[in-house]
Short mmCIF file of C-alpha atoms in Angstrom, two decimals:
data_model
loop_
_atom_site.label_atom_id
_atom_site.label_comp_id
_atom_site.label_asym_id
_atom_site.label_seq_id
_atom_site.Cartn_x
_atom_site.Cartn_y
_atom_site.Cartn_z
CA UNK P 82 255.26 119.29 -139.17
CA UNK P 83 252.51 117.37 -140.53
CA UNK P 84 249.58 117.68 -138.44
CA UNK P 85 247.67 114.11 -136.49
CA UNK P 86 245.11 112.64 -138.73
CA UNK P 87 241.63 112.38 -137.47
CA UNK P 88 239.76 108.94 -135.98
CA UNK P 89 237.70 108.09 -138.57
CA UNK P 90 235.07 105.20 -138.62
CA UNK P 91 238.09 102.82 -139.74
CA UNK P 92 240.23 103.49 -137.07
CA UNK P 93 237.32 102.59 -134.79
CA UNK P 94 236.64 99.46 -135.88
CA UNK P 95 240.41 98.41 -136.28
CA UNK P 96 240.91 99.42 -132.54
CA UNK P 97 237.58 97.53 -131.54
CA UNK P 98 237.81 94.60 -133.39
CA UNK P 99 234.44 95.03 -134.65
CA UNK P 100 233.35 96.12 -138.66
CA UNK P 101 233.09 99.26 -139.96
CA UNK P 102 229.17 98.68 -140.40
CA UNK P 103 229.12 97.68 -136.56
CA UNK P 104 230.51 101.44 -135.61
CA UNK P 105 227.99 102.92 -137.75
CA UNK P 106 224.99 101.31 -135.89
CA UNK P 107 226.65 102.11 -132.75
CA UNK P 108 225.89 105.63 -133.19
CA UNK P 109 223.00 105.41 -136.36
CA UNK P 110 221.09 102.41 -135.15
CA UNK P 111 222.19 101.85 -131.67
CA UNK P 112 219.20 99.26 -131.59
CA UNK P 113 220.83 96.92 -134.04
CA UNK P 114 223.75 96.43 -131.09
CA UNK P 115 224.02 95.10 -127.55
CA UNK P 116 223.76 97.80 -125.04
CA UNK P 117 227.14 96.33 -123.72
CA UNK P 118 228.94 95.80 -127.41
CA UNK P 119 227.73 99.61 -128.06
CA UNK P 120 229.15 101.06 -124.96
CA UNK P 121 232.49 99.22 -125.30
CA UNK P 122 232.80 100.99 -129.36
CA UNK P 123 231.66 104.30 -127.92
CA UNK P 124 234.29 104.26 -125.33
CA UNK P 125 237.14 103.29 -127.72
CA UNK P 126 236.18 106.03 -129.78
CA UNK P 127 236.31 108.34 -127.36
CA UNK P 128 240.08 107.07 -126.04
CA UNK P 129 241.44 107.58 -129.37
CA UNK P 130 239.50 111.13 -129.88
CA UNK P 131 236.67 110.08 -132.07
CA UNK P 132 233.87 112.17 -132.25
CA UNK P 133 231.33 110.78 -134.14
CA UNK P 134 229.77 110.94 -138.04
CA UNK P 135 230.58 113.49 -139.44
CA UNK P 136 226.86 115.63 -139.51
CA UNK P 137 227.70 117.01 -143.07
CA UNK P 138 228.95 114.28 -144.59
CA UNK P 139 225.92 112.53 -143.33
CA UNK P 140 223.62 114.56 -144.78
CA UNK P 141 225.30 114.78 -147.76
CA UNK P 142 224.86 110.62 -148.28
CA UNK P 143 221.34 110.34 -146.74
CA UNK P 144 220.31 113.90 -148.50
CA UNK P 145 218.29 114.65 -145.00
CA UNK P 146 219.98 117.04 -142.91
CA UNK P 147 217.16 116.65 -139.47
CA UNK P 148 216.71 120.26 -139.45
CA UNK P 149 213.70 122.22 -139.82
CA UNK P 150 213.95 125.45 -141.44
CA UNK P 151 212.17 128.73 -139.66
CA UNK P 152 211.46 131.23 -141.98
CA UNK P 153 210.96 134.65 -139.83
CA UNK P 154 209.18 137.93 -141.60
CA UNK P 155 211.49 140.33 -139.73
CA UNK P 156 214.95 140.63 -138.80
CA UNK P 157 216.20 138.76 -135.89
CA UNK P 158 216.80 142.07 -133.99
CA UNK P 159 212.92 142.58 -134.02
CA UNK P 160 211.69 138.78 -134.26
CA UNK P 161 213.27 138.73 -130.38
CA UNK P 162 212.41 141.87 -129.05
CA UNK P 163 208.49 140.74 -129.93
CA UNK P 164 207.82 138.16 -126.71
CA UNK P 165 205.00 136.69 -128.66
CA UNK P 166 207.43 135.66 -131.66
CA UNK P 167 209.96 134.05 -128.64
CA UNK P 168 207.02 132.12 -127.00
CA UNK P 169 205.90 130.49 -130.10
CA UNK P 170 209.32 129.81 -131.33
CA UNK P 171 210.13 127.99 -127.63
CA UNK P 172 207.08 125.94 -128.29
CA UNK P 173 208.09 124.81 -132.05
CA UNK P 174 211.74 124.25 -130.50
CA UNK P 175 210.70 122.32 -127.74
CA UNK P 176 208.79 120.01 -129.91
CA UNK P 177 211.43 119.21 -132.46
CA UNK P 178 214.48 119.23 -130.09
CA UNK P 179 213.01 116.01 -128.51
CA UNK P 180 212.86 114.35 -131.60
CA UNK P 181 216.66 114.81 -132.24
CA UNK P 182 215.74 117.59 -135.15
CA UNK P 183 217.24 120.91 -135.03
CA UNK P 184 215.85 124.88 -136.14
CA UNK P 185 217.01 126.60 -138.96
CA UNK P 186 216.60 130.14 -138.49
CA UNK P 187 216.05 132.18 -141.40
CA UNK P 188 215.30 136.22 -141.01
CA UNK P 189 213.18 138.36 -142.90
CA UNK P 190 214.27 141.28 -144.92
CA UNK P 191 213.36 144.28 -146.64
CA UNK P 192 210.77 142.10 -148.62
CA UNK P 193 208.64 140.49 -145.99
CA UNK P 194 210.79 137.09 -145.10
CA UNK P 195 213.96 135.82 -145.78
CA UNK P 196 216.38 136.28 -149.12
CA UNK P 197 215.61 133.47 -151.81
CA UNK P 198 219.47 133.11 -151.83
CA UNK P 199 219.18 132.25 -148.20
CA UNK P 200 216.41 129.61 -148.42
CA UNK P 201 218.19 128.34 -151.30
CA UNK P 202 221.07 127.22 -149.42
CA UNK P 203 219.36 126.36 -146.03
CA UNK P 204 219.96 122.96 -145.51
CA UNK P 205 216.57 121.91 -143.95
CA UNK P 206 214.33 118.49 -144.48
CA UNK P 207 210.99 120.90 -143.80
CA UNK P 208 210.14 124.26 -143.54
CA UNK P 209 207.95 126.22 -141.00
CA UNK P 210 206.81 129.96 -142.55
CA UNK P 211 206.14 132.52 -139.59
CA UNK P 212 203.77 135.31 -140.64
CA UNK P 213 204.84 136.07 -143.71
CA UNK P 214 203.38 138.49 -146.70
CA UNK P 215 201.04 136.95 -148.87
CA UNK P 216 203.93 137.48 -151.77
CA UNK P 217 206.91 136.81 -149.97
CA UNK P 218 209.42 135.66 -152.60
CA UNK P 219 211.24 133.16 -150.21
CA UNK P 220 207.76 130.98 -150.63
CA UNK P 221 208.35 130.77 -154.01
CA UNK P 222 211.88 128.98 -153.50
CA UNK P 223 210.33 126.53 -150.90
CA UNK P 224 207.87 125.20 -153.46
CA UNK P 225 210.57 125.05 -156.51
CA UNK P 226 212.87 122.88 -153.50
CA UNK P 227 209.94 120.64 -153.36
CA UNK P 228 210.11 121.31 -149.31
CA UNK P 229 207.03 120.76 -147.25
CA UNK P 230 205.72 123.24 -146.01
CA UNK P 231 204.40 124.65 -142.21
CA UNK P 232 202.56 128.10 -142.34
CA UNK P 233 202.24 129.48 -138.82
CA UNK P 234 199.16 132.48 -139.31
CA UNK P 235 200.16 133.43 -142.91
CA UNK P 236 199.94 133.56 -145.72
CA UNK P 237 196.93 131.08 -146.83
CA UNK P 238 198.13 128.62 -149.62
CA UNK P 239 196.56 125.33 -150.99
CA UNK P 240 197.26 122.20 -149.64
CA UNK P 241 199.72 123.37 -147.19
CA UNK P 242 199.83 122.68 -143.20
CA UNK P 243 198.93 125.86 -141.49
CA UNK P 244 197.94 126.95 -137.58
CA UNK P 245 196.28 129.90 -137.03
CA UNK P 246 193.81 131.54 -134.61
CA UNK P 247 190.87 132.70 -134.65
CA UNK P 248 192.01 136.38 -135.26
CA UNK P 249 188.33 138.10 -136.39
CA UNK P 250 186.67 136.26 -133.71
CA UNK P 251 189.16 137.58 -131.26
CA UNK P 252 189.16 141.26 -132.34
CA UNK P 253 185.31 140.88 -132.24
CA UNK P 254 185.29 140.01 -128.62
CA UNK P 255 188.20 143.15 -127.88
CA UNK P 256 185.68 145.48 -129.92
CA UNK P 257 182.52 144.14 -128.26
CA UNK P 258 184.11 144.51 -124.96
CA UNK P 259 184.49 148.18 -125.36
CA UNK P 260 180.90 148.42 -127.03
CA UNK P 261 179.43 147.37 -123.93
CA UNK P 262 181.46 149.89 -121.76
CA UNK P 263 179.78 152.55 -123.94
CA UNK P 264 182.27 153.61 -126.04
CA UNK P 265 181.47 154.81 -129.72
CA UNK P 266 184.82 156.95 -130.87
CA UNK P 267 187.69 154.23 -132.27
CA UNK P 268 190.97 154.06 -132.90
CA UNK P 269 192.27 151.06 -134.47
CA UNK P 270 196.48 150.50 -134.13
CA UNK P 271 197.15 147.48 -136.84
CA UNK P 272 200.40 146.25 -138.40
CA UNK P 273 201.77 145.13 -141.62
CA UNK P 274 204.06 146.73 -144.50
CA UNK P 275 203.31 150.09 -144.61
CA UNK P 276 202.63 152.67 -142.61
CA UNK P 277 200.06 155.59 -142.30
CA UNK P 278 196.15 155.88 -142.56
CA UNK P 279 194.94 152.95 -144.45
CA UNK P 280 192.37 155.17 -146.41
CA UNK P 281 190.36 151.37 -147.04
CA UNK P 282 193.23 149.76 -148.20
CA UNK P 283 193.33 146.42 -146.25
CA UNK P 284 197.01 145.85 -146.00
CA UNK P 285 199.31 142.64 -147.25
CA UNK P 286 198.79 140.58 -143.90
CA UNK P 287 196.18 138.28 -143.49
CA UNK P 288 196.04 138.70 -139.75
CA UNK P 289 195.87 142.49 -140.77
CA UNK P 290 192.91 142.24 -142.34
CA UNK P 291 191.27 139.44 -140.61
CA UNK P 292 191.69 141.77 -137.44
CA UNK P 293 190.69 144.85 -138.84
CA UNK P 294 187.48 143.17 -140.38
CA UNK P 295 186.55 141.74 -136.65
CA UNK P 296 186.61 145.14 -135.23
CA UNK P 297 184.83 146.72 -138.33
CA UNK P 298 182.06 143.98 -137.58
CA UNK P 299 181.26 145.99 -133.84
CA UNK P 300 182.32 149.42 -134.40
CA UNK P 301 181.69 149.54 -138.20
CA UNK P 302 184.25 152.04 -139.72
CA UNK P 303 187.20 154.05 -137.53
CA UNK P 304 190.65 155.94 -137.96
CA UNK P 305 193.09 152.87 -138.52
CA UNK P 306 197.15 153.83 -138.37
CA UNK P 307 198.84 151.21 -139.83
CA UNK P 308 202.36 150.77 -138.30
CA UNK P 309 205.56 149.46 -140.70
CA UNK P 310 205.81 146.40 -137.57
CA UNK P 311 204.57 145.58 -134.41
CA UNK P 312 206.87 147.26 -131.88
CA UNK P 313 206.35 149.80 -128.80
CA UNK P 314 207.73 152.84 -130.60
CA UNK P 315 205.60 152.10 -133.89
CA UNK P 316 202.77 152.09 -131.55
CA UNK P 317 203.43 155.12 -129.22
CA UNK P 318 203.71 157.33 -132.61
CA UNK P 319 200.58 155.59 -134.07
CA UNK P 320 198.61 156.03 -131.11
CA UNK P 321 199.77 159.78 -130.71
CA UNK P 322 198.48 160.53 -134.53
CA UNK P 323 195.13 158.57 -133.60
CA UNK P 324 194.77 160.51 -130.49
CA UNK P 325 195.28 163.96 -131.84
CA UNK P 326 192.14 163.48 -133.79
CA UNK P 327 188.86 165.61 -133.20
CA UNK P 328 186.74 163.94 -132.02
CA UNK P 329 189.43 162.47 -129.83
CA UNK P 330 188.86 158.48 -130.04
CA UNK P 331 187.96 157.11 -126.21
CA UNK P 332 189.18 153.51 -126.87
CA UNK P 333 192.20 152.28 -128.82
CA UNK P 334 192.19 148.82 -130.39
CA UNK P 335 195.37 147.58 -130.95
CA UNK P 336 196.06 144.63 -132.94
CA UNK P 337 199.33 143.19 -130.91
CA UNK P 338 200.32 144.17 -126.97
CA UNK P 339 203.14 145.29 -128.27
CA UNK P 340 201.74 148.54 -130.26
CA UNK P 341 199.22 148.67 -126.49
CA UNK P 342 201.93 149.18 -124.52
CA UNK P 343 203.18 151.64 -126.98
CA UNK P 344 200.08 153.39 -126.64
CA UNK P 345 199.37 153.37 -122.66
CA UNK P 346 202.85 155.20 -123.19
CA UNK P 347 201.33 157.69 -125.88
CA UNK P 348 198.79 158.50 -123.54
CA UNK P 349 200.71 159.20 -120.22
CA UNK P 350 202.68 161.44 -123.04
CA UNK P 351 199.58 163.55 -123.85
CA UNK P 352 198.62 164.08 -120.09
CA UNK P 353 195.88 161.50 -120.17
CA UNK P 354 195.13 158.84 -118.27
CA UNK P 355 194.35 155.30 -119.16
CA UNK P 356 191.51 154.11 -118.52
CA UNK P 357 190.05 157.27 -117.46
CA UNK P 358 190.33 159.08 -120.52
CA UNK P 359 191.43 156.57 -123.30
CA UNK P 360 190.60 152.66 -122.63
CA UNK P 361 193.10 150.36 -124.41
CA UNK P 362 193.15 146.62 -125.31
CA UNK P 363 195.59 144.47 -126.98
CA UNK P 364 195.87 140.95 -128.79
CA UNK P 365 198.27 138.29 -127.79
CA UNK P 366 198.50 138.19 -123.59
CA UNK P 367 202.36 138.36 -123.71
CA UNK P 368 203.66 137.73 -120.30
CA UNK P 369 204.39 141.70 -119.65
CA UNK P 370 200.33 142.25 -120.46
CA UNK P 371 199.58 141.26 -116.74
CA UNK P 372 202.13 143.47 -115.19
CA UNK P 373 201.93 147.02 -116.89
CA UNK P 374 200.79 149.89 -115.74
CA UNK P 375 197.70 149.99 -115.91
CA UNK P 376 197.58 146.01 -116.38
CA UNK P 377 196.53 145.46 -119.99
CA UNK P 378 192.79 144.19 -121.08
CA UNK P 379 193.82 142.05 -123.89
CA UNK P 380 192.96 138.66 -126.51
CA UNK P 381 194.72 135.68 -125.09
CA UNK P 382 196.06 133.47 -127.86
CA UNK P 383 198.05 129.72 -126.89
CA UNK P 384 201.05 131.02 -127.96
CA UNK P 385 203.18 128.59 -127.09
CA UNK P 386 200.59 125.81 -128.57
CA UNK P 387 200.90 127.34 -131.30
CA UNK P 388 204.52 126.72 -131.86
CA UNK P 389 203.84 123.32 -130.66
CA UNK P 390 201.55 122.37 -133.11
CA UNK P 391 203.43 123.45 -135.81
CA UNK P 392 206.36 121.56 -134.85
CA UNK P 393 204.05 118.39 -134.59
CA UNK P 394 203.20 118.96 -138.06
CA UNK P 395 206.57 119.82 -139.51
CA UNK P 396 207.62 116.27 -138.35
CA UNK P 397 204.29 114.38 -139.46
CA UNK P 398 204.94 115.96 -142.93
CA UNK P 399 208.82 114.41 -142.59
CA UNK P 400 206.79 110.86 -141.48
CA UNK P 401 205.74 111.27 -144.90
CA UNK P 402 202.51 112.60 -143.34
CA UNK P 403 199.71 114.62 -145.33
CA UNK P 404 199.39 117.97 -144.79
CA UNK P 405 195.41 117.90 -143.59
CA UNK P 406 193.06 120.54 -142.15
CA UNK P 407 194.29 124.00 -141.07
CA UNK P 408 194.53 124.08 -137.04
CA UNK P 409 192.58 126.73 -135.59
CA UNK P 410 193.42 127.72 -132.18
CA UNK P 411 190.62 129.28 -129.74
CA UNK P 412 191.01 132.90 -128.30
CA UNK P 413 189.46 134.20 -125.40
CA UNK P 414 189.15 137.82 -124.01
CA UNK P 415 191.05 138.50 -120.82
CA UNK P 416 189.48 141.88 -118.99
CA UNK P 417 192.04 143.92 -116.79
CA UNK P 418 192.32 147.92 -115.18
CA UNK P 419 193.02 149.55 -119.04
CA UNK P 420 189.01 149.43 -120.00
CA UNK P 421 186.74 151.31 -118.53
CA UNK P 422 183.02 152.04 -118.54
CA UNK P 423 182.32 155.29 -120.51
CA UNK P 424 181.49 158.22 -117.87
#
């Protein structure tokens, strides 16, 4: 039994009365019709089971798609278990949703970002690069697509939209903090692509080493772990390997809340207390920062205007827009119970 044709355009217009090229602008350019002509087409088109244009065909004739690509540095599994990846995605989200534009997600993989074969097929108008290595190899495929391009923190590249913060300046103000409590044995938890004592190597993340050289400025040089990613369990081992050292360190850095609240955890597991024994700050003020135990001293960054402002750009740049000046976003040091004064 042959199976019901779809409503196409056509059969709209046939059972309206109205053009082909009259449908169209009832749902392209709805400003081109009366209000009462366009409700009349939409509601024979829904009677006789017409859903609208076809989005793939669409974007196949206009070659736009209205989707922004994301390109993620991490698997989605650990992209989403990081709150301060979710609260600057909802902020890049929120923006282009109300323009009628919709995310792309692309996750990372074993090289630092997604597969070239994936950004390859993406269908996406503009792209918006999360964190990313300085060589990811999925950058490389953007540029030969001709895409423009959004870099959210990293990597640096010419004449390319980017927002950042200001991540030295912020672990200068973490470092300086515990300075003035009186502290002068560091440990310094950081992230990026490898993982172990730096021995002076600077890692492949800009924020890495941005961080690292802000907390170098105060305490000049310290043990540094570098975890393989920024998660809890990367940071409880980390800190554990920092702590074990002679002379025991009496403040940890840590370059993300997540590898902090790793650590309060890798000190409750050695029998210490925090801030008694080991003070700890972070860098981000996720949501959780305010309520652990002890509450966490930490660098506030606008997450969420962060993904904003990106998405702003990513849709200036599809206005045809230039990319401009790199937006810097301002940091500020938020002081709870996991610093201490030095007794």
């Amino acid at each position: 039994m042959d199976r019901p044709r779809k409503p196409t355009l056509d059969t709209v217009a046939s059972a309206a009365g109205v053009s082909r090229a009259t449908v169209s602008n009832a749902y392209n350019r709805p400003d081109q019709l009366s209000a009462a002509l366009r409700e009349r087409i939409l509601e024979t088109a829904a009677s006789i089971g017409y859903a609208g244009p076809d989005p793939v065909a669409r974007s196949l004739a206009t070659r736009h798609s209205a989707a922004v690509g994301f390109m993620l540095g991490q698997p989605l599994s650990a992209a989403f278990s990081d709150p301060a990846v979710s609260i600057v995605l909802d902020g890049l989200a929120s923006t282009v949703d109300g323009h009628d534009h919709c995310l792309v997600l692309m996750p990372g993989g074993t090289d630092g970002g997604p597969r070239p074969s994936t950004v390859a097929r993406a269908q996406a108008d503009v792209v918006v690069a999360y964190s990313l290595p300085d060589d990811a190899p999925a950058l490389d495929v953007v540029r030969a697509r001709g895409l423009p391009l959004v870099v959210i923190d990293q990597p640096v590249l010419p004449d390319t939209a980017r927002v950042e913060v200001d991540d030295a300046g912020g672990a200068r103000m973490a470092a300086a903090h515990l300075w003035e409590l009186g502290h002068r044995r560091y440990g310094v938890l950081a992230f990026g692509l490898r993982a172990g004592f730096l021995n002076g190597r600077d890692g492949a993340f800009r924020v890495t080493r941005d961080r690292l050289a802000g907390y170098r400025d105060v305490v000049g040089t310290a043990p540094v772990w570098e975890c393989a990613g920024s998660n809890r369990a990367l940071g409880r081992a980390g800190a554990r390997e920092l702590l074990a050292l002679t002379p025991r360190p009496t403040a940890l850095l840590c370059a993300s809340d997540e590898l902090a609240f790793g650590a309060l955890q890798a000190v409750r597991d050695l029998g210490l207390r925090v801030p008694h024994d080991v003070s700890v700050v972070g860098f981000d003020d996720v949501p959780e920062a305010e309520h652990a135990e002890p509450p966490l001293t930490t660098v506030r960054q606008p997450l969420t205007e962060k993904g904003r402002r990106a998405g702003e750009l990513a849709l200036r740049l599809l206005d045809g827009g230039r990319p401009g000046e790199p937006t810097r976003l301002p940091v500020s040091l938020v002081e709870r119970a996991s610093t201490a004064l030095l007794t």
